[in-house]
PDB file of C-alpha atoms and ligand atoms in Angstrom:
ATOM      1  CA  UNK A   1      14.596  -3.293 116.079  1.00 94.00           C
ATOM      2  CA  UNK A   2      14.467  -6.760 117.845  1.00 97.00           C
ATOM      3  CA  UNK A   3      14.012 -10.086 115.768  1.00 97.00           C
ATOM      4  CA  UNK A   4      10.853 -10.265 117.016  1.00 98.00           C
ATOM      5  CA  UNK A   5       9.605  -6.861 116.331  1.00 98.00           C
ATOM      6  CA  UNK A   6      10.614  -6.736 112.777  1.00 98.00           C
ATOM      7  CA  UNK A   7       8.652 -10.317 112.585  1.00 98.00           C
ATOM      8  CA  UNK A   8       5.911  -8.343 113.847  1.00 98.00           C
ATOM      9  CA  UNK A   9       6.299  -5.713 111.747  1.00 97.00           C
ATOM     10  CA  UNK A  10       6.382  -7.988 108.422  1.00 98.00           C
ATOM     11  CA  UNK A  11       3.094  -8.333 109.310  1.00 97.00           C
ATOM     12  CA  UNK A  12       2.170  -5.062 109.437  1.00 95.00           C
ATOM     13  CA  UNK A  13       0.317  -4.558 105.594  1.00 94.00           C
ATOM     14  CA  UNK A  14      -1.718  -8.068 105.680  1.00 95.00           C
ATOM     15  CA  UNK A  15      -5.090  -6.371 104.771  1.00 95.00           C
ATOM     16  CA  UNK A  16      -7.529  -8.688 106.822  1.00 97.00           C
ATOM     17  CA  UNK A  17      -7.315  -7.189 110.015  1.00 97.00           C
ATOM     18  CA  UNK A  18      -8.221 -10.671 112.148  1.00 98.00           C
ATOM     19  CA  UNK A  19      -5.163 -12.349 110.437  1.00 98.00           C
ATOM     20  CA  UNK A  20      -2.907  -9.434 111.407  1.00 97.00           C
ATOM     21  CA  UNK A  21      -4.028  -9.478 114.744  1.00 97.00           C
ATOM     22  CA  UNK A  22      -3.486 -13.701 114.919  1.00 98.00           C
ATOM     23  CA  UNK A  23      -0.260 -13.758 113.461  1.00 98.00           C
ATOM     24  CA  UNK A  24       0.963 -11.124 115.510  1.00 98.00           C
ATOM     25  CA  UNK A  25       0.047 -12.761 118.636  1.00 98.00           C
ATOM     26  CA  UNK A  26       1.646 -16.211 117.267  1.00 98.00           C
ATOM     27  CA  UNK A  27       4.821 -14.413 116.684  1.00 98.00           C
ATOM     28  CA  UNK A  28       5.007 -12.930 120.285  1.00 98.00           C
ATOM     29  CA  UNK A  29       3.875 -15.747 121.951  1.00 98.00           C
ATOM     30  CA  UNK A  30       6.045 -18.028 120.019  1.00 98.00           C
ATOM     31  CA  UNK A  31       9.484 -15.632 120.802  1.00 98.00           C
ATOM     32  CA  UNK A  32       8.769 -15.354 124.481  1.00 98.00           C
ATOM     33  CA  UNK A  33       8.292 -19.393 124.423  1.00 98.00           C
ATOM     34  CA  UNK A  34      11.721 -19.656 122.405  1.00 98.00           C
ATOM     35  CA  UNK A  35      13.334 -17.093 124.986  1.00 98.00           C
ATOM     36  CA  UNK A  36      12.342 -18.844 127.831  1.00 98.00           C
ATOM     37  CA  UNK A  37      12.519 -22.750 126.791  1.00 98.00           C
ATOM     38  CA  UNK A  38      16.223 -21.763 124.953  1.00 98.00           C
ATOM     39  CA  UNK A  39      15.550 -25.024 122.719  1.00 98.00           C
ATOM     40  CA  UNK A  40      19.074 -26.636 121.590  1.00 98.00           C
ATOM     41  CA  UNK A  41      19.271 -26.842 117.964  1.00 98.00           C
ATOM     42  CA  UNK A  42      18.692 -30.286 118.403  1.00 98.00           C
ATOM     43  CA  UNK A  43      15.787 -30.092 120.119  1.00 98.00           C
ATOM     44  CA  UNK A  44      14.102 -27.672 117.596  1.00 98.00           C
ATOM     45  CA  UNK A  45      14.429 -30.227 114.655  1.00 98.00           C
ATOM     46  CA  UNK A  46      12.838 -32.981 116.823  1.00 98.00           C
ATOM     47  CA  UNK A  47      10.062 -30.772 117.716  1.00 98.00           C
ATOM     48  CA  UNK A  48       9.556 -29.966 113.630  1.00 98.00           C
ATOM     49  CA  UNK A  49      10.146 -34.199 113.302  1.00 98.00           C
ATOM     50  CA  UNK A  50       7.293 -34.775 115.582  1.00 98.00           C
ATOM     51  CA  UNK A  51       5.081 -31.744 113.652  1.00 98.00           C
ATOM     52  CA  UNK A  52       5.885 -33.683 110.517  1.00 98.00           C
ATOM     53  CA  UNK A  53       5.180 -37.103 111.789  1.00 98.00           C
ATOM     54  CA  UNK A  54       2.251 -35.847 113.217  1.00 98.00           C
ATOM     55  CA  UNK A  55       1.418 -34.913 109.877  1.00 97.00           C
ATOM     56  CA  UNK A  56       2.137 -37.852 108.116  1.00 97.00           C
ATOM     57  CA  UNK A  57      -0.036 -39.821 110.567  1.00 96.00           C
ATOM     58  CA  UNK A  58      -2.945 -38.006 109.243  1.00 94.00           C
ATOM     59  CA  UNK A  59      -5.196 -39.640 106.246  1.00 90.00           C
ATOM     60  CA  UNK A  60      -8.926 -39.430 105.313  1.00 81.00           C
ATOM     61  CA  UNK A  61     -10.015 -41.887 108.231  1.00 80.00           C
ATOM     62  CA  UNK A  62      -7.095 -40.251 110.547  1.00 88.00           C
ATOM     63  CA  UNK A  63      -6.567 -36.734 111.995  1.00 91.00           C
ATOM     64  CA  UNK A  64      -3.318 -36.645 114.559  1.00 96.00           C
ATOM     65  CA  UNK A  65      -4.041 -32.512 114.234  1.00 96.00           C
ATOM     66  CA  UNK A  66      -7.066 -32.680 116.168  1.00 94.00           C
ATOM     67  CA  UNK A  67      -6.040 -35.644 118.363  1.00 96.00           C
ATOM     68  CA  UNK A  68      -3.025 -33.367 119.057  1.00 97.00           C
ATOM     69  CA  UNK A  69      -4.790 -30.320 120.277  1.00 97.00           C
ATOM     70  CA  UNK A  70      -7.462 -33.326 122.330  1.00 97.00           C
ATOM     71  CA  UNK A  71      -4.236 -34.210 124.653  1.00 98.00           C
ATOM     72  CA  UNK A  72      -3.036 -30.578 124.626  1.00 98.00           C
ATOM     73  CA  UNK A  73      -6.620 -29.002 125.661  1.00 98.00           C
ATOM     74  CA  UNK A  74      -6.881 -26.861 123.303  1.00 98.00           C
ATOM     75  CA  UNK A  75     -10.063 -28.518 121.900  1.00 97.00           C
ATOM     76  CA  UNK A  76     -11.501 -28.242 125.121  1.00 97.00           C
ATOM     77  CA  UNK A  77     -10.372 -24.433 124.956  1.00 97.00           C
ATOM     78  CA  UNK A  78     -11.805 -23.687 121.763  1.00 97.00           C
ATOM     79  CA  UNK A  79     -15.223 -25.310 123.153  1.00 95.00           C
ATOM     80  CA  UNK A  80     -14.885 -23.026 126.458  1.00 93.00           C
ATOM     81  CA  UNK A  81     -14.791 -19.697 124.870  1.00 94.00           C
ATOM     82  CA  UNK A  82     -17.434 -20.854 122.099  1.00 91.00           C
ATOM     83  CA  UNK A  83     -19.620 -22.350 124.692  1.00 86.00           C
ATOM     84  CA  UNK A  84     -19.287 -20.646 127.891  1.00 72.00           C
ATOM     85  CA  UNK A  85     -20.340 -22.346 130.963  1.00 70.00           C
ATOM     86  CA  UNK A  86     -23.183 -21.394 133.832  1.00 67.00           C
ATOM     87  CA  UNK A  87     -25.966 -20.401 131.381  1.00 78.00           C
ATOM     88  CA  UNK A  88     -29.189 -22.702 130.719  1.00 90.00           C
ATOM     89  CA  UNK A  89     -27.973 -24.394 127.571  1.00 95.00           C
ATOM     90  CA  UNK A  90     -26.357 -28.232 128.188  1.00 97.00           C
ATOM     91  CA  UNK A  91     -22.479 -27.912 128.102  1.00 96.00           C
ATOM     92  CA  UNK A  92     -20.523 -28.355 125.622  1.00 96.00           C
ATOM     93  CA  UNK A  93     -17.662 -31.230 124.663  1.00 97.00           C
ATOM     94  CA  UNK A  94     -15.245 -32.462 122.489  1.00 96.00           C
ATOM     95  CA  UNK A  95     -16.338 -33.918 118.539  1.00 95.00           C
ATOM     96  CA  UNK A  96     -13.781 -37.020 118.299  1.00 92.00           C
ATOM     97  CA  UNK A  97     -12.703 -38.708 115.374  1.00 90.00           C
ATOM     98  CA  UNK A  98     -15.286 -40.913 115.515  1.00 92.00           C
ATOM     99  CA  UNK A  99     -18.522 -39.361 114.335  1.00 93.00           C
ATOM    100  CA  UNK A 100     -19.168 -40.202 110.414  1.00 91.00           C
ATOM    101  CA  UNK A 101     -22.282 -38.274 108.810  1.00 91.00           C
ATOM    102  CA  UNK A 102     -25.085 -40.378 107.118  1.00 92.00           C
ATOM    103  CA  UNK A 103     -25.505 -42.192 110.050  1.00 95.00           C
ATOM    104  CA  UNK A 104     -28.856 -44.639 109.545  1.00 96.00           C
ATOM    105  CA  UNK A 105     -32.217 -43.119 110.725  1.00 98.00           C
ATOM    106  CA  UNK A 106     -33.842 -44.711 113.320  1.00 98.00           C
ATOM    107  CA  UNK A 107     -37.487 -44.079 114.852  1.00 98.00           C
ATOM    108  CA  UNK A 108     -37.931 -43.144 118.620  1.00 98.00           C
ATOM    109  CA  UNK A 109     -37.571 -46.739 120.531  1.00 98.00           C
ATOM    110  CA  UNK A 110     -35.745 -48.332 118.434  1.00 98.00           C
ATOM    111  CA  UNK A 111     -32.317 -50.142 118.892  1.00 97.00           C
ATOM    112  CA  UNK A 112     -29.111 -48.536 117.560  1.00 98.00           C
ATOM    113  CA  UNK A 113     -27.038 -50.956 118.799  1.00 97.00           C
ATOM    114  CA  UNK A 114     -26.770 -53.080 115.529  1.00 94.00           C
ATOM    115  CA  UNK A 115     -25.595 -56.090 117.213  1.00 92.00           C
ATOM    116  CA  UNK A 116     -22.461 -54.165 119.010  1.00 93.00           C
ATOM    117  CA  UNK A 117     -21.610 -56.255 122.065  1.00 94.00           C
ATOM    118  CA  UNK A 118     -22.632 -54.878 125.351  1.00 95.00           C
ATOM    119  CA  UNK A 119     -25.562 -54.489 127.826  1.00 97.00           C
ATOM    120  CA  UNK A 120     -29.019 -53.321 126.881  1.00 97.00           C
ATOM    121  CA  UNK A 121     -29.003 -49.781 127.419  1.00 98.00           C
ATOM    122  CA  UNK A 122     -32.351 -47.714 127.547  1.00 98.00           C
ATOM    123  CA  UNK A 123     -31.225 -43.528 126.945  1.00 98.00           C
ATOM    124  CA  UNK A 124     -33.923 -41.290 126.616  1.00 98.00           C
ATOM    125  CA  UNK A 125     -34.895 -37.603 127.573  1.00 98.00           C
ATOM    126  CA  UNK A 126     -36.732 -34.399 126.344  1.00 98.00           C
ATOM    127  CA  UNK A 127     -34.985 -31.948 123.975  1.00 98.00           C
ATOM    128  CA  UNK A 128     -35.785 -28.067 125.193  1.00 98.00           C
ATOM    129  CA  UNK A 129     -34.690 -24.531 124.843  1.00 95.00           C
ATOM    130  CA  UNK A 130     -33.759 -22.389 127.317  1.00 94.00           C
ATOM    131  CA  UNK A 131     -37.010 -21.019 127.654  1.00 93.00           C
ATOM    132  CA  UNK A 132     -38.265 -24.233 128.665  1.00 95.00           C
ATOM    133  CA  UNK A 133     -40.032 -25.453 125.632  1.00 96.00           C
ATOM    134  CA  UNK A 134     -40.253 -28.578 124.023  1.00 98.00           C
ATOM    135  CA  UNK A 135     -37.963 -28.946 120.481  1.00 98.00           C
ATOM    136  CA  UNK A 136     -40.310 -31.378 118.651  1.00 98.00           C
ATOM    137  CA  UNK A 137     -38.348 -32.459 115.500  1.00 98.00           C
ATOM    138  CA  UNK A 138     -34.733 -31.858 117.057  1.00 98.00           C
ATOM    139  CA  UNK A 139     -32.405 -34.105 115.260  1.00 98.00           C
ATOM    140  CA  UNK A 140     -29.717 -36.256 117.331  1.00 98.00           C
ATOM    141  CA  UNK A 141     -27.242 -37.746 116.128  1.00 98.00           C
ATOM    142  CA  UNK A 142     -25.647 -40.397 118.408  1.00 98.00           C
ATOM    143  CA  UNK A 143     -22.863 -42.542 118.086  1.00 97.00           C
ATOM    144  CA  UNK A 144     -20.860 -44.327 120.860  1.00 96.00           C
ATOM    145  CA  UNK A 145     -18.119 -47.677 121.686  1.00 94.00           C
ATOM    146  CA  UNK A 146     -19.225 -50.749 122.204  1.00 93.00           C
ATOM    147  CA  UNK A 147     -18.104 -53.060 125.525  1.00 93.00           C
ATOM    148  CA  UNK A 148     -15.157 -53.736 124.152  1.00 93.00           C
ATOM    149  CA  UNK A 149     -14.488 -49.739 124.324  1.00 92.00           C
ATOM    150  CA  UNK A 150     -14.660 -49.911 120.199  1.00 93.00           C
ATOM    151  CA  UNK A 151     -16.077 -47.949 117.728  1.00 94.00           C
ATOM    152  CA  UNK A 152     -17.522 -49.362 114.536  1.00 92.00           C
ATOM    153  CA  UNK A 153     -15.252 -47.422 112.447  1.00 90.00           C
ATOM    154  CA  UNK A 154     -12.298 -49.603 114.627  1.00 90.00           C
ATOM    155  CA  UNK A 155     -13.108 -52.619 113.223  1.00 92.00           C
ATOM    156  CA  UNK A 156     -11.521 -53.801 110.185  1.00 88.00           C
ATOM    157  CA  UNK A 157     -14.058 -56.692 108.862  1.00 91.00           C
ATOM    158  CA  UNK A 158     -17.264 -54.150 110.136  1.00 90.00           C
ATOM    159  CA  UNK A 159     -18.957 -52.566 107.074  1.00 86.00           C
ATOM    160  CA  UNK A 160     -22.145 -52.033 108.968  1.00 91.00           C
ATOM    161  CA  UNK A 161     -22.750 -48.974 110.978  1.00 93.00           C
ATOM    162  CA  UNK A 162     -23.332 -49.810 114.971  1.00 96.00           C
ATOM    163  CA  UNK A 163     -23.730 -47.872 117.975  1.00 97.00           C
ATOM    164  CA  UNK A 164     -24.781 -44.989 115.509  1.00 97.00           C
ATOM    165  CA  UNK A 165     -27.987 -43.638 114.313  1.00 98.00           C
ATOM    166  CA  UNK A 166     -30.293 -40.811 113.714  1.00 98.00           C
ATOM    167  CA  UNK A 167     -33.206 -40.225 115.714  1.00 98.00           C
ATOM    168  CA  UNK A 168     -35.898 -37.069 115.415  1.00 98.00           C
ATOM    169  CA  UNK A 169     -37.411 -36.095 118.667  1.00 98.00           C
ATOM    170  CA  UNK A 170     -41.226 -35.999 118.828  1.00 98.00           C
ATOM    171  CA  UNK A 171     -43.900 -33.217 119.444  1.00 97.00           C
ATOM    172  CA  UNK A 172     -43.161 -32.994 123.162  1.00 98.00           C
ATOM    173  CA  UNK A 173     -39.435 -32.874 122.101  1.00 98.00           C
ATOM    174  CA  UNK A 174     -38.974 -36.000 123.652  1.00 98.00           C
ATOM    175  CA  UNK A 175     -36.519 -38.938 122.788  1.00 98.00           C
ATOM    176  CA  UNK A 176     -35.880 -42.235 123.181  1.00 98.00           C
ATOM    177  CA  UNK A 177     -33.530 -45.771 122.195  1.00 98.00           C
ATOM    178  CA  UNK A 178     -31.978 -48.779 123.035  1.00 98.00           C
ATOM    179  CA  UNK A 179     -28.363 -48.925 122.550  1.00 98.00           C
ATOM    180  CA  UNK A 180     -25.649 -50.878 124.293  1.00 97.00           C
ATOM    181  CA  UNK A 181     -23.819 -49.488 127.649  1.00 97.00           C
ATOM    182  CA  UNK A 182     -20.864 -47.828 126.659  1.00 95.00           C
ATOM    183  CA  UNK A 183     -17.279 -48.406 128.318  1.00 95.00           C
ATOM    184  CA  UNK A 184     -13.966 -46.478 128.855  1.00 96.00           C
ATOM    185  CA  UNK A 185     -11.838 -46.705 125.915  1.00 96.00           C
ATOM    186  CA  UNK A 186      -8.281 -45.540 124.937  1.00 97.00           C
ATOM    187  CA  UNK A 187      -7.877 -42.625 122.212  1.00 96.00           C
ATOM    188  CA  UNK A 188      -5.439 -44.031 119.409  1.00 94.00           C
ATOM    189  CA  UNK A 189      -1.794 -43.814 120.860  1.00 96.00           C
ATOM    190  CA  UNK A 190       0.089 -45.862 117.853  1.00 96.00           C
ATOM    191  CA  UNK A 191       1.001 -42.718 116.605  1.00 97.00           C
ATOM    192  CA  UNK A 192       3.312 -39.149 117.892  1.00 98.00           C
ATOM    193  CA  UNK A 193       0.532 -38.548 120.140  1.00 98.00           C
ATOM    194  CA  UNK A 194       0.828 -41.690 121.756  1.00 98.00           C
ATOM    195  CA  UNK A 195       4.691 -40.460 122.030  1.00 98.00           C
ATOM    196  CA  UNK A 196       4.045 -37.636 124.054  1.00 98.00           C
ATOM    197  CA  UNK A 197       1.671 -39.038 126.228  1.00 98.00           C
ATOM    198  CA  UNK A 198       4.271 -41.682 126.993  1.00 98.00           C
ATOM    199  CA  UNK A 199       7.043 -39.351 127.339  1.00 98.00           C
ATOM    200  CA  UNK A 200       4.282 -37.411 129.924  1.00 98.00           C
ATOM    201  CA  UNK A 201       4.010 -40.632 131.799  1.00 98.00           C
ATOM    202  CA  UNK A 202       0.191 -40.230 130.609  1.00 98.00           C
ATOM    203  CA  UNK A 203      -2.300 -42.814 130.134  1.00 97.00           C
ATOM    204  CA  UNK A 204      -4.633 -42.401 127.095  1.00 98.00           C
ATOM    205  CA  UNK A 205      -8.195 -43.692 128.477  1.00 98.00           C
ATOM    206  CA  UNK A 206     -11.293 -41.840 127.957  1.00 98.00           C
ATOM    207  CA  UNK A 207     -14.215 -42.380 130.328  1.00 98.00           C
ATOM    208  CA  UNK A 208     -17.139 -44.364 128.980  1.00 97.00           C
ATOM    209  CA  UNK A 209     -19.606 -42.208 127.453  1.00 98.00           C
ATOM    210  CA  UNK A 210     -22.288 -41.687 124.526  1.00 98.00           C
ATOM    211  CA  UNK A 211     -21.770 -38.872 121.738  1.00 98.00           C
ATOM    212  CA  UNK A 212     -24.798 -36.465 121.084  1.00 98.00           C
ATOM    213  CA  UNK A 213     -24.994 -34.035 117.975  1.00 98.00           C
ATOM    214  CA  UNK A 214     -28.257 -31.568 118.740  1.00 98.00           C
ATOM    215  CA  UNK A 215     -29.597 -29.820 116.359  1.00 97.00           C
ATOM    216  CA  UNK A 216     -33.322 -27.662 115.562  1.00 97.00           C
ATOM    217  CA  UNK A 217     -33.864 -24.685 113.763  1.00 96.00           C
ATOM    218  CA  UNK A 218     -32.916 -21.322 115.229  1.00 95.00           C
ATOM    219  CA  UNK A 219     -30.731 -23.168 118.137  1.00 95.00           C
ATOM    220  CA  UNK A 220     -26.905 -23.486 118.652  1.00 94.00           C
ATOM    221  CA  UNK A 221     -26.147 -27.007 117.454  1.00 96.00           C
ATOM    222  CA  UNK A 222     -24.836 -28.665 120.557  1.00 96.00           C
ATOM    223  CA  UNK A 223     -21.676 -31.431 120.362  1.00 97.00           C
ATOM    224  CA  UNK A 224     -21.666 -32.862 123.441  1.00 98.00           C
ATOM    225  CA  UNK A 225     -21.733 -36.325 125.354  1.00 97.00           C
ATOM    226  CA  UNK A 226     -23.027 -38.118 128.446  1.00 98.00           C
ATOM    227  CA  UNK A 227     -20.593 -39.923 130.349  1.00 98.00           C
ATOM    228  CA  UNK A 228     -21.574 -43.058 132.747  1.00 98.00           C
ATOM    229  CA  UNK A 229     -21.354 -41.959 136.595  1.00 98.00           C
ATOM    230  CA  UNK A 230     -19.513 -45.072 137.287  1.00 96.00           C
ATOM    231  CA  UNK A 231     -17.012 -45.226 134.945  1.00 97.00           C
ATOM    232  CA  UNK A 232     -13.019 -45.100 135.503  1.00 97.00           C
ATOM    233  CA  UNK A 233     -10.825 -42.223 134.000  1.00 98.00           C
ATOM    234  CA  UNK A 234     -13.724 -39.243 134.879  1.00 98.00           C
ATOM    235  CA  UNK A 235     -10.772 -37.774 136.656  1.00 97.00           C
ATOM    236  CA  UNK A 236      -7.753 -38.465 133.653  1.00 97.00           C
ATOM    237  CA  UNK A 237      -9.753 -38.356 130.494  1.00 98.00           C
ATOM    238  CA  UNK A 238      -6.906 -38.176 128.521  1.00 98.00           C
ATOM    239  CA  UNK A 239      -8.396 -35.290 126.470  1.00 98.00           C
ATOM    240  CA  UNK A 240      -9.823 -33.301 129.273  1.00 98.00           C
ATOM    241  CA  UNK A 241     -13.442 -33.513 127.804  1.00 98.00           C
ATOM    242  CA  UNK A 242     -15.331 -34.464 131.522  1.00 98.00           C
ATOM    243  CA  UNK A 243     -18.165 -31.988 132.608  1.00 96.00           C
ATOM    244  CA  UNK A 244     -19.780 -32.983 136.260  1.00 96.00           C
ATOM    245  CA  UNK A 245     -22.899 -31.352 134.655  1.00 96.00           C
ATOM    246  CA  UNK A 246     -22.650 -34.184 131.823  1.00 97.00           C
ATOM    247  CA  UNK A 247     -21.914 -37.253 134.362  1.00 98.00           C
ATOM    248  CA  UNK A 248     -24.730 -39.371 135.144  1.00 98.00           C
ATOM    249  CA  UNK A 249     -26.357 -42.425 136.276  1.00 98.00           C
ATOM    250  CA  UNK A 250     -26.915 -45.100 134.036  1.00 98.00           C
ATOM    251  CA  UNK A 251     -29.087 -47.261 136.508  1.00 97.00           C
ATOM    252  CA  UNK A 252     -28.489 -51.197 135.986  1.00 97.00           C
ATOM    253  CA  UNK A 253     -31.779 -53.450 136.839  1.00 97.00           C
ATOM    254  CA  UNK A 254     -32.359 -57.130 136.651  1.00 97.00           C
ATOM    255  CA  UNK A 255     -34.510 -58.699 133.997  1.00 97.00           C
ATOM    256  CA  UNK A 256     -37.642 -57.745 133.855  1.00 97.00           C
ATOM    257  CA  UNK A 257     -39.991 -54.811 132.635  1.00 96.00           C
ATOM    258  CA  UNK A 258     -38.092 -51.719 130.775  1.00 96.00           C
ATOM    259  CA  UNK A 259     -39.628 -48.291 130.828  1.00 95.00           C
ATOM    260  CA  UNK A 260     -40.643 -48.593 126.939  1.00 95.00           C
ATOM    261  CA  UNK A 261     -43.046 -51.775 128.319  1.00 94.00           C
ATOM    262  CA  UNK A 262     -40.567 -54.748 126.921  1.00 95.00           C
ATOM    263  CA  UNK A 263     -39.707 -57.252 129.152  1.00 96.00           C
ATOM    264  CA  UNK A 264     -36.123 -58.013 129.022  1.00 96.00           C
ATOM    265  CA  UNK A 265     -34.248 -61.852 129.923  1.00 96.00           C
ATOM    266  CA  UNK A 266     -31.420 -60.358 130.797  1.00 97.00           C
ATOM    267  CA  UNK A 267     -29.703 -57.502 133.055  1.00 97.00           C
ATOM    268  CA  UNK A 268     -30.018 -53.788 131.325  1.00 98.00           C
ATOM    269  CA  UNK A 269     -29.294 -50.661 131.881  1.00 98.00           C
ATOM    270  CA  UNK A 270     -31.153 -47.115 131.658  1.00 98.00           C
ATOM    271  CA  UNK A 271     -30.345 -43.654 131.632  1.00 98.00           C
ATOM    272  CA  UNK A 272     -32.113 -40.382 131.226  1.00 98.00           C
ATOM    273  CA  UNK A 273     -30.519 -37.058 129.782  1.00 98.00           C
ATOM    274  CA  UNK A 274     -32.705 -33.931 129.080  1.00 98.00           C
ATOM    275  CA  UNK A 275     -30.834 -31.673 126.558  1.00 98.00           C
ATOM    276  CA  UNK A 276     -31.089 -27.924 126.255  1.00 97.00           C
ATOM    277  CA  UNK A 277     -30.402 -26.042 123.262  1.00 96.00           C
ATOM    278  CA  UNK A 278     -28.816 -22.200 122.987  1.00 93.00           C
ATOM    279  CA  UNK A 279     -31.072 -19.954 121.043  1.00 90.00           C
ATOM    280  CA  UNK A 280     -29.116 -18.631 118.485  1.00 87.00           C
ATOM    281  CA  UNK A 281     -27.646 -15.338 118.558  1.00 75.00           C
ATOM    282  CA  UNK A 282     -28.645 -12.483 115.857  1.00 60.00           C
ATOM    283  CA  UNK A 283     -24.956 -11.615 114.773  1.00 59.00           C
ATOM    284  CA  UNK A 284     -24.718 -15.862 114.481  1.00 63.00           C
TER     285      UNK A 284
HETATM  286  C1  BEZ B   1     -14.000 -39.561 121.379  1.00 83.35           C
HETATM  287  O1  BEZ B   1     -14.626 -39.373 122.394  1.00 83.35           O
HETATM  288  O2  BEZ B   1     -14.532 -40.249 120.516  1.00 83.35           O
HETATM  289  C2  BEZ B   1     -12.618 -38.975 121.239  1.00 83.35           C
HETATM  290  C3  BEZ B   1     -12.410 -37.658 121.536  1.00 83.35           C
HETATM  291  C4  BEZ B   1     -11.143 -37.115 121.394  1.00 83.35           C
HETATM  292  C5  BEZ B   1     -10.102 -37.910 120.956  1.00 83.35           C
HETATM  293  C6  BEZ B   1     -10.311 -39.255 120.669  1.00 83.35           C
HETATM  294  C7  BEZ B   1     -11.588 -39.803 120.821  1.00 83.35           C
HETATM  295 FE1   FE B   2     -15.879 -41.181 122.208  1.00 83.35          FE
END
């Protein structure tokens, strides 16, 4: 019998049939890409040096896993066959690192920004199933960078949340807030990922964009974001995440009269992104 079949075959007893069937695709997938890469001994320890750094660069505030898999596509993957494309529902995108539950509640209108630096930005839509109706009480969660392409969770001396709330749509499902527009921003690359995308001549910019969490009773919670039409890197996100159904235009006006009735002193922005939410399925 062949290394690799009797690898296979250790397998053989495991009693839960779905971790049988996983580990012996990982071993034949994993032999044919040894067989046809022939690694040099050397090169196998630095691949297991840069598993274990990778490792070591992950903490409670830090996952190089996940950012790992981002750069590889294999997020996006895992979102593709979870989410397939070309039905009703809005499509789906990568989570991030930077989403942080207990994010404060604000009412419809209200500013999320927190003081962030950036342009007014004015972001509001209807939440609806497939069947068309209205999702009154959907909850969103939203949480984006500021102009400086930060995060609040980036900043050291920040122990204020901003850029991120909690908003409930209302009876005719729709919502609405002021935030700040968000820019292009590079994933962290201080650490083995940053490595690789070096050694892959790879930048590691995201296009700017705005994180949505959907959620409402007997509907597919949807992780997804909107991503500004104009923005650089919608054709090298550096985690593959871009959707042309999720690209749109965040329309810039002078001062003047916003669409909530404030009148504004300066230059703003506003956008409008209707959401549609799965219906859940019975064996979910
Ligand atoms: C983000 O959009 O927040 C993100 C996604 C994947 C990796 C790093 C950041
Ligand atoms: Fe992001």
């Amino acid at each position: 019998m062949s290394l690799e079949d009797q690898v296979v075959s250790s397998f053989a007893k495991a009693g839960d049939p779905r971790f049988r069937e996983v580990a012996t695709s990982l071993v034949r997938h994993l032999h044919a890409f040894l067989a046809d890469v022939r690694p040099t001994e050397g090169e196998w320890a630095a691949a297991i040096d840069f598993l274990t750094r990778t490792g070591h660069t992950c903490d409670d505030k830090r996952q190089e896993f996940i950012l790992l898999s981002d750069v590889l596509g294999a997020s996006m993957a895992v979102i593709d066959l979870n989410h397939p494309t070309g039905g009703e529902a809005t499509e789906s995108t990568v989570l991030g690192p930077f989403f942080v539950e207990g994010a404060p509640e604000f009412a419809l209108g209200e500013d999320i920004s927190g003081g962030a630096p950036g342009t007014p930005c004015y972001l509001h839509g209807t939440v609806r199933s497939t069947r068309g109706e209205p999702l009154p009480g959907a909850v969103l969660e939203v949480w984006q960078s500021d102009e400086d392409g930060r995060y609040d969770v980036q900043y050291a001396d920040l122990d204020q949340p901003r850029g991120r709330g909690r908003l409930r749509a209302d009876e005719a499902g729709g919502y609405a807030f002021w935030t700040v527009h968000p820019e292009a921003y590079p994933i962290p690359d201080d650490g083995p990922v940053g490595e690789l995308l070096d050694a892959a001549g790879r930048g590691p910019m995201r296009p700017a964009h705005v994180h949505f969490m959907v959620s409402a009773p007997g509907h597919r919670t949807l992780v997804t974001h909107v991503f500004t039409r104009d923005s650089a890197h919608l054709d090298d996100d550096a985690v593959f995440g871009v959707k042309q159904s999720l690209v749109i235009d965040f329309d810039r006006h002078g001062p003047g009269p916003a669409p909530d009735g404030r009148r504004l002193g300066i230059p703003f922005h506003t956008a409008e992104f209707d959401i549609v939410l799965a219906t859940v399925r019975a064996a979910e």
